[in-house]
Amino acid sequence: MEDINKKSEYDQDVKNRLKRVEGQVRGVLKMMEEGKECKDVVTQLSAARSAMDRSLAYIVAKNLETCIRDAEDQGENADDVIGEAIQMLVKSR
């Protein structure tokens, strides 16, 4: 069975998500350079972190889906792949 660490292909949706996060981080840096209020900077940082967390979950979920389908196609049990995905999510926190 192929494991969850195999090379993944990332679709345009996930790339767009990360580009939005990149834009948010650039915006936070600009806010800091302009001396914006701390609460506004923290709010934007929190939004960027949340978007990053959602992107991470999306990537793991899509990868897991692919690995499970591959295991099923090969007549194998996907329990190991699911366990690896869970560990990846736990480590990300």
mmCIF file of C-alpha atoms in Angstrom:
data_model
loop_
_atom_site.group_PDB
_atom_site.id
_atom_site.type_symbol
_atom_site.label_atom_id
_atom_site.label_comp_id
_atom_site.label_asym_id
_atom_site.label_seq_id
_atom_site.Cartn_x
_atom_site.Cartn_y
_atom_site.Cartn_z
ATOM 1 C CA MET A 1 0.000 0.000 0.000
ATOM 2 C CA GLU A 2 1.251 3.485 -0.835
ATOM 3 C CA ASP A 3 1.672 5.598 2.253
ATOM 4 C CA ILE A 4 0.531 9.107 2.935
ATOM 5 C CA ASN A 5 4.096 10.396 2.439
ATOM 6 C CA LYS A 6 4.035 9.782 -1.301
ATOM 7 C CA LYS A 7 4.394 12.738 -3.634
ATOM 8 C CA SER A 8 1.074 14.506 -3.946
ATOM 9 C CA GLU A 9 -0.310 16.556 -6.763
ATOM 10 C CA TYR A 10 -1.842 19.778 -5.530
ATOM 11 C CA ASP A 11 -4.795 21.210 -7.387
ATOM 12 C CA GLN A 12 -5.252 24.879 -8.170
ATOM 13 C CA ASP A 13 -7.726 25.308 -5.300
ATOM 14 C CA VAL A 14 -5.149 24.532 -2.632
ATOM 15 C CA LYS A 15 -2.556 26.713 -4.360
ATOM 16 C CA ASN A 16 -5.061 29.582 -4.417
ATOM 17 C CA ARG A 17 -5.763 29.071 -0.711
ATOM 18 C CA LEU A 18 -2.075 29.396 0.091
ATOM 19 C CA LYS A 19 -1.694 32.432 -2.157
ATOM 20 C CA ARG A 20 -4.474 34.086 -0.150
ATOM 21 C CA VAL A 21 -2.601 33.245 3.075
ATOM 22 C CA GLU A 22 0.552 34.706 1.559
ATOM 23 C CA GLY A 23 -1.393 37.873 0.756
ATOM 24 C CA GLN A 24 -2.727 38.026 4.302
ATOM 25 C CA VAL A 25 0.783 37.745 5.749
ATOM 26 C CA ARG A 26 2.054 40.451 3.407
ATOM 27 C CA GLY A 27 -0.867 42.588 4.540
ATOM 28 C CA VAL A 28 0.062 42.053 8.179
ATOM 29 C CA LEU A 29 3.641 43.096 7.485
ATOM 30 C CA LYS A 30 2.391 46.228 5.742
ATOM 31 C CA MET A 31 0.106 46.981 8.695
ATOM 32 C CA MET A 32 3.067 46.654 11.037
ATOM 33 C CA GLU A 33 5.210 48.936 8.884
ATOM 34 C CA GLU A 34 2.404 51.494 8.853
ATOM 35 C CA GLY A 35 2.077 51.322 12.647
ATOM 36 C CA LYS A 36 -1.500 50.022 12.672
ATOM 37 C CA GLU A 37 -3.128 49.198 15.994
ATOM 38 C CA CYS A 38 -2.052 46.006 17.724
ATOM 39 C CA LYS A 39 -5.591 44.591 17.834
ATOM 40 C CA ASP A 40 -5.903 44.973 14.052
ATOM 41 C CA VAL A 41 -2.561 43.245 13.462
ATOM 42 C CA VAL A 42 -3.492 40.408 15.832
ATOM 43 C CA THR A 43 -6.890 40.037 14.135
ATOM 44 C CA GLN A 44 -5.244 39.682 10.739
ATOM 45 C CA LEU A 45 -2.604 37.279 12.060
ATOM 46 C CA SER A 46 -5.355 35.170 13.570
ATOM 47 C CA ALA A 47 -7.192 35.126 10.244
ATOM 48 C CA ALA A 48 -3.999 34.061 8.441
ATOM 49 C CA ARG A 49 -3.377 31.278 10.961
ATOM 50 C CA SER A 50 -6.946 30.066 10.598
ATOM 51 C CA ALA A 51 -6.636 30.048 6.806
ATOM 52 C CA MET A 52 -3.363 28.109 7.085
ATOM 53 C CA ASP A 53 -5.009 25.558 9.393
ATOM 54 C CA ARG A 54 -7.878 25.107 6.935
ATOM 55 C CA SER A 55 -5.394 24.686 4.077
ATOM 56 C CA LEU A 56 -3.487 22.058 6.035
ATOM 57 C CA ALA A 57 -6.673 20.141 6.808
ATOM 58 C CA TYR A 58 -7.734 20.334 3.164
ATOM 59 C CA ILE A 59 -4.383 18.990 1.941
ATOM 60 C CA VAL A 60 -4.418 16.104 4.431
ATOM 61 C CA ALA A 61 -8.047 15.273 3.629
ATOM 62 C CA LYS A 62 -7.454 15.241 -0.135
ATOM 63 C CA ASN A 63 -4.299 13.167 0.264
ATOM 64 C CA LEU A 64 -6.104 10.755 2.569
ATOM 65 C CA GLU A 65 -8.969 10.406 0.120
ATOM 66 C CA THR A 66 -6.546 9.554 -2.682
ATOM 67 C CA CYS A 67 -4.632 7.053 -0.545
ATOM 68 C CA ILE A 68 -7.816 5.317 0.603
ATOM 69 C CA ARG A 69 -9.099 5.048 -2.954
ATOM 70 C CA ASP A 70 -5.736 3.638 -4.078
ATOM 71 C CA ALA A 71 -5.765 1.089 -1.247
ATOM 72 C CA GLU A 72 -9.326 0.042 -2.072
ATOM 73 C CA ASP A 73 -8.451 -0.276 -5.764
ATOM 74 C CA GLN A 74 -5.600 -2.585 -4.788
ATOM 75 C CA GLY A 75 -7.829 -4.580 -2.431
ATOM 76 C CA GLU A 76 -5.895 -3.443 0.642
ATOM 77 C CA ASN A 77 -6.948 -2.108 4.032
ATOM 78 C CA ALA A 78 -6.595 1.668 4.442
ATOM 79 C CA ASP A 79 -6.291 1.671 8.242
ATOM 80 C CA ASP A 80 -2.558 2.433 8.179
ATOM 81 C CA VAL A 81 -3.058 5.394 5.849
ATOM 82 C CA ILE A 82 -5.819 6.759 8.075
ATOM 83 C CA GLY A 83 -3.568 6.399 11.129
ATOM 84 C CA GLU A 84 -0.763 8.292 9.390
ATOM 85 C CA ALA A 85 -3.160 11.098 8.433
ATOM 86 C CA ILE A 86 -4.351 11.397 12.014
ATOM 87 C CA GLN A 87 -0.759 11.604 13.229
ATOM 88 C CA MET A 88 -0.013 14.342 10.699
ATOM 89 C CA LEU A 89 -2.951 16.373 11.961
ATOM 90 C CA VAL A 90 -2.005 15.839 15.600
ATOM 91 C CA LYS A 91 1.586 16.955 14.942
ATOM 92 C CA SER A 92 0.330 20.085 13.195
ATOM 93 C CA ARG A 93 -1.279 21.301 16.404
#
